[in-house]
Structure formats: structure tokens, C-alpha cells
XYZ file of N, CA and C in Angstrom:
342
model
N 16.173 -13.816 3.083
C 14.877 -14.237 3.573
C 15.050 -15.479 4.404
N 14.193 -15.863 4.999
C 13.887 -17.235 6.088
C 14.790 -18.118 6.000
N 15.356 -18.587 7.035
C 16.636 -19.517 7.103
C 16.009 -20.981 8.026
N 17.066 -21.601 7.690
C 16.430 -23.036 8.539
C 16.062 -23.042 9.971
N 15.433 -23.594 10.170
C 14.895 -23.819 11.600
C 15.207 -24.760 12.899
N 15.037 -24.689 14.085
C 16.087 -25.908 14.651
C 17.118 -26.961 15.057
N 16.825 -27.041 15.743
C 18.103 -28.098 15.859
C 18.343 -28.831 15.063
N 17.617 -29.581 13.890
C 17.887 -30.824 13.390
C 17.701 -32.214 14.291
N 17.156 -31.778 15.354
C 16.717 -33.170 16.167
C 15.678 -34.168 15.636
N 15.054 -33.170 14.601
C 13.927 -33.892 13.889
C 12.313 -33.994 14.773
N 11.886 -33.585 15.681
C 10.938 -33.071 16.828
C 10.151 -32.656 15.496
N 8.761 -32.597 16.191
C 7.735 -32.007 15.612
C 7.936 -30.253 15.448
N 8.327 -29.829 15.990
C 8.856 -28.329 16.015
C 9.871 -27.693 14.958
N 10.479 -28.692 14.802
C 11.382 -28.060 13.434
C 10.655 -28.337 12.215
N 9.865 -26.616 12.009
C 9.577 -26.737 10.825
C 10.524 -27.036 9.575
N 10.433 -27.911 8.321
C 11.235 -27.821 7.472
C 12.087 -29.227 7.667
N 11.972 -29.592 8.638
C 13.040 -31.226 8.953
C 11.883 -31.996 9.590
N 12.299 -33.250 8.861
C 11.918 -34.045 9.189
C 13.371 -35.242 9.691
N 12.973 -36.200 10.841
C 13.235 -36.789 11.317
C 13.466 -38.433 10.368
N 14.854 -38.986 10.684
C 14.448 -40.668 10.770
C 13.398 -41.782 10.781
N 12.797 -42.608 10.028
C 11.715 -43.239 10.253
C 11.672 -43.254 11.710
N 12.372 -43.357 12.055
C 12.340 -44.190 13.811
C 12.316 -42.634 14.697
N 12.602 -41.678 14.263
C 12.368 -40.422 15.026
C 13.712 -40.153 15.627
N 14.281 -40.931 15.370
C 15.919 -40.628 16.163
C 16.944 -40.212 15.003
N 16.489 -40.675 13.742
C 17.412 -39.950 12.803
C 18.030 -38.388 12.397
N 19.345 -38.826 11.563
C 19.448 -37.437 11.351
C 18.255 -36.244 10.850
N 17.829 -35.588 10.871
C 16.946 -33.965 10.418
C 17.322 -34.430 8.486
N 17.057 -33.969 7.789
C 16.288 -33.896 6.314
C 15.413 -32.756 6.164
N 16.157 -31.671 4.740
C 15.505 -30.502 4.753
C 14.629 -30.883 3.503
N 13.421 -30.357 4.049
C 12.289 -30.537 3.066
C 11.728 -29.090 2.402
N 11.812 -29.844 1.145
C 11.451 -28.621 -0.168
C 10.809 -29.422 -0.742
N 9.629 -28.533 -1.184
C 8.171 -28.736 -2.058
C 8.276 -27.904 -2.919
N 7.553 -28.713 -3.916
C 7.139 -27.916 -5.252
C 6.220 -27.856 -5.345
N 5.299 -27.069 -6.353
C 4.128 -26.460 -7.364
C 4.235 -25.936 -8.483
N 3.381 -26.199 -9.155
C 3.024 -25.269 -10.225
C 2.296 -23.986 -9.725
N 1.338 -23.971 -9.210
C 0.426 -23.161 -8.669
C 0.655 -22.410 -7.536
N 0.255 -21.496 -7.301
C 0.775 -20.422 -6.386
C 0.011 -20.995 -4.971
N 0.150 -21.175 -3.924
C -0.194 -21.440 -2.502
C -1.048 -20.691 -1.960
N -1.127 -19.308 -2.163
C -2.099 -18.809 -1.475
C -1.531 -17.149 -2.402
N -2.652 -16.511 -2.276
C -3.284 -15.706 -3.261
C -2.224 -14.040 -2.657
N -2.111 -14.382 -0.987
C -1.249 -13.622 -0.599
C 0.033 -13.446 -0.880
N 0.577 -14.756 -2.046
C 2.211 -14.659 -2.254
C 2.157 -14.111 -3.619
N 1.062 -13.820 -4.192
C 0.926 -12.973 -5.608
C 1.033 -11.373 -5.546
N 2.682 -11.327 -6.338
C 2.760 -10.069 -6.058
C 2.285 -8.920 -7.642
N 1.667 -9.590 -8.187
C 1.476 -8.924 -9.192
C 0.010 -8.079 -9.477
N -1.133 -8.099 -10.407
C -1.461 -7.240 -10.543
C -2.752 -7.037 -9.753
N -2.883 -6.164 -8.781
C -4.005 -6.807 -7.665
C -5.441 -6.899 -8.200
N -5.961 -6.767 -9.881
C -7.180 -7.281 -9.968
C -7.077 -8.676 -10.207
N -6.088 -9.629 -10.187
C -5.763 -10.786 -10.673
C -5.682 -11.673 -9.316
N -5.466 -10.979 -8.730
C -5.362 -11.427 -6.777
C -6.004 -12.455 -6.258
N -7.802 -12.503 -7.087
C -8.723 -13.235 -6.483
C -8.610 -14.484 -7.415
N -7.638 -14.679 -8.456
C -7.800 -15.629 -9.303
C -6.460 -16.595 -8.862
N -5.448 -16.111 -8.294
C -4.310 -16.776 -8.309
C -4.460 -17.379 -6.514
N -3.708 -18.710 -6.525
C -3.588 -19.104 -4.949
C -4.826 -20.160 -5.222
N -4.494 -21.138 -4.342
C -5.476 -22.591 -4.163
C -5.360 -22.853 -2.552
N -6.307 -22.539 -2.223
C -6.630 -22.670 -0.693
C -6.089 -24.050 -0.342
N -6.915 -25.093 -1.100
C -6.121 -26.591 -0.799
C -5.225 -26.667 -1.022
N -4.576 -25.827 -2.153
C -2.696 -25.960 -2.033
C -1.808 -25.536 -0.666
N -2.561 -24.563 -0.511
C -1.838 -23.530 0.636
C -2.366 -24.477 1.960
N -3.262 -25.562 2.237
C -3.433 -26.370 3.524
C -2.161 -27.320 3.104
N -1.865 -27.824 2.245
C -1.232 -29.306 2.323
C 0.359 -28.340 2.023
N 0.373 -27.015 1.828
C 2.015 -26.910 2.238
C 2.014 -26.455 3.687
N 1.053 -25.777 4.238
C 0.855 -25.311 5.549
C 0.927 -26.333 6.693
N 0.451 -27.915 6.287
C 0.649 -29.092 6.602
C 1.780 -29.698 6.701
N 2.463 -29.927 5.467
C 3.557 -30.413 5.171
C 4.606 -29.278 6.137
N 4.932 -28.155 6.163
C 5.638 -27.619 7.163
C 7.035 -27.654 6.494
N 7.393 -27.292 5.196
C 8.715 -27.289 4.903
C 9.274 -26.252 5.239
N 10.886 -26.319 4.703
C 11.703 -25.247 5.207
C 11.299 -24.131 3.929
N 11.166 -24.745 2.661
C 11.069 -23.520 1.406
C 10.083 -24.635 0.289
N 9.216 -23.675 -0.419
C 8.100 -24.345 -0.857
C 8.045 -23.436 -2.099
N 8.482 -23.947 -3.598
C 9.115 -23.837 -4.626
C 7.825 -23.747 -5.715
N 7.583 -22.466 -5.865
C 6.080 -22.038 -6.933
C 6.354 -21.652 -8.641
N 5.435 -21.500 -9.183
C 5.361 -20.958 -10.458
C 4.178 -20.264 -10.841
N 3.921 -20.271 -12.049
C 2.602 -20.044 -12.659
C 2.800 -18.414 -13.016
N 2.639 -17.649 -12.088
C 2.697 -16.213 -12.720
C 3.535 -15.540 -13.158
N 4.935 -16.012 -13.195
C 6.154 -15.608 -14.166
C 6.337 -14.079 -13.241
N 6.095 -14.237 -12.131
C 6.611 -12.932 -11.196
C 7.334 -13.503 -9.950
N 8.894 -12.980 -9.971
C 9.220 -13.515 -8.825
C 8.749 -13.032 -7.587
N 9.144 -13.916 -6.905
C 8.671 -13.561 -5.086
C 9.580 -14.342 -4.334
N 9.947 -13.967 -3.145
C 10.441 -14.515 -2.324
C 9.958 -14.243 -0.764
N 9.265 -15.184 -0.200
C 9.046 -14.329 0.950
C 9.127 -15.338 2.178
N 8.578 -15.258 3.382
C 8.632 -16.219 4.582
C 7.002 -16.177 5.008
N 6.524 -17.278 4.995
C 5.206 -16.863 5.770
C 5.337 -18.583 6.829
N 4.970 -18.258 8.259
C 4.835 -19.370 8.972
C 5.709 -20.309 8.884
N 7.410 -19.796 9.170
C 8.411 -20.576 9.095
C 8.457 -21.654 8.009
N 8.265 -21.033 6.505
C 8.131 -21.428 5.593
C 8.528 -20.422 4.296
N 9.922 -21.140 3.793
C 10.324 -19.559 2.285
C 9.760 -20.123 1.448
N 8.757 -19.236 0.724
C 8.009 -19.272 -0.851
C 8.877 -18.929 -1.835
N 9.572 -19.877 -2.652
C 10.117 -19.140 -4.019
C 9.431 -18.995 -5.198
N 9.119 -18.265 -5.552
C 9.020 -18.052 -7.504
C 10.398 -17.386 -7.603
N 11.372 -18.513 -8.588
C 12.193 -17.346 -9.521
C 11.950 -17.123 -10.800
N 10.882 -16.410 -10.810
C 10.801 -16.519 -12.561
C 11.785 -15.722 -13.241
N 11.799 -15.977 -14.704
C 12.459 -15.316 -15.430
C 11.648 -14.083 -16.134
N 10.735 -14.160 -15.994
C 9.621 -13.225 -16.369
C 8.903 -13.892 -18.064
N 8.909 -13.185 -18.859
C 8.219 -13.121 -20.051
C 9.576 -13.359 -20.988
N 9.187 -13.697 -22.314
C 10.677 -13.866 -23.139
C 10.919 -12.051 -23.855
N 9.556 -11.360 -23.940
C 9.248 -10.111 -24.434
C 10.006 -9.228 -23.370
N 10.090 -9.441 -21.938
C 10.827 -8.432 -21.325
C 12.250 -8.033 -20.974
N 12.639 -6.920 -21.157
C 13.878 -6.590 -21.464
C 15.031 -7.529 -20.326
N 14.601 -7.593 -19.357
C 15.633 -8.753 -17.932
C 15.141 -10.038 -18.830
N 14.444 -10.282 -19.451
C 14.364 -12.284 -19.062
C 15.471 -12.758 -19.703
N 15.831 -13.988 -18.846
C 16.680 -15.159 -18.877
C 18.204 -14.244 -18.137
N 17.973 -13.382 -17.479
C 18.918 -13.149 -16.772
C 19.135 -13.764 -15.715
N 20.836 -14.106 -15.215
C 21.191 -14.870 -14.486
C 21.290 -14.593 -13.025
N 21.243 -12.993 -12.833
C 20.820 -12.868 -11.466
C 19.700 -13.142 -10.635
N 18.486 -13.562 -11.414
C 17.389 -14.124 -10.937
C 17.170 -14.988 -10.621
N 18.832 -16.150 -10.897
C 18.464 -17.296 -10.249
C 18.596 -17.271 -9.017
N 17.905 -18.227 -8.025
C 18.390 -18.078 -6.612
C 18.542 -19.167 -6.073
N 19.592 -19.172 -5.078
C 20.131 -20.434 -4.342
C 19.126 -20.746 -3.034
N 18.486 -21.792 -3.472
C 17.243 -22.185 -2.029
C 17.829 -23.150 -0.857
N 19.038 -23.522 -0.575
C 19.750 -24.224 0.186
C 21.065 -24.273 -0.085
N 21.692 -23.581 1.433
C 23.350 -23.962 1.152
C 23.770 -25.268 1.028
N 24.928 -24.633 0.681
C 25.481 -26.889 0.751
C 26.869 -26.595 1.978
N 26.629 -27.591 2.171
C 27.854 -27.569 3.279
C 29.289 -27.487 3.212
């Protein structure tokens, strides 16, 4: 899914980096967290539950903020997706009752390292 963006010049255009106080600095990849799901569209679970999950004001101030990957929870369903040069993670583990949880392939790596 969605990979970094730009040059690293740090410009208003690279979603996900931010720039040097002074605007000339090196690029800085920015990752956000939540508890709460961002918008009701990254809920992949049960669609009568659809209208209950997602916070409109959550989903402005990450839509704002402009990171590279924006790190969710709450419904214990993973997702991974890209919306507006922006990756949404849930990795949940699911439920402790279901036969996968606490399996280790569900973890996922949200930034290489160099």
C-alpha cells in the first residue's frame, strides 16, 4: 500500500514530510495516531455499524495534518488502505476469542529504516 511521497525537500507538497523550522531542513516523516477511526469510510467491518464508527473532526485534523501514514484502532479489524496520499493502519489483532488473534503475521511494518 501507499509509499512516501516526494522529494524530501520539505515544500508544502510533500504530503507526509515536513520540513526544518526554517523550511530548508532535512524532510521528517510524519505518523499520527488515534484511537478512533478517521472517517467511517476506513471501517471495514459490519456495514450496519458504518454510521457509528469515524469522527468527521478526526478525519479534518488528519486530512490537515497531511501525514505519510495515520495509525488507528478501536474496531479490532484490520485495514490498511491509502486515501489522499495518506496510509491508514489498523493492525489489529482481532478478538482474544478468535482463532488468528495474537498472530504475528498481522503485525505490520509502517516505515522502512534505512
Amino acid at each position: 500500500s501507499g509509499s512516501g511521497s516526494g522529494s524530501g525537500s520539505g515544500s508544502g507538497s510533500d504530503a507526509g514530510r515536513v520540513g526544518g523550522l526554517d523550511g530548508d531542513g532535512p524532510a521528517s516523516v510524519v505518523i499520527s495516531f488515534s484511537h478512533f477511526i478517521p472517517s467511517s469510510s476506513l471501517y471495514p467491518g459490519r456495514p450496519d455499524l458504518r454510521n457509528v464508527m469515524g469522527s468527521e473532526e478526526l478525519r479534518r485534523d488528519v486530512e490537515d495534518l497531511k501525514p505519510h501514514t495515520h495509525v488507528f484502532g478501536h474496531s479490532h479489524i484490520a485495514c490498511d488502505r491509502t486515501k489522499g496520499g495518506t496510509r491508514y493502519v489498523q493492525c489489529s489483532l482481532g478478538y482474544p476469542q478468535d482463532p488468528s488473534w495474537n498472530r504475528s503475521e498481522y503485525l505490520s511494518l509502517l516505515w522502512p529504516r534505512p
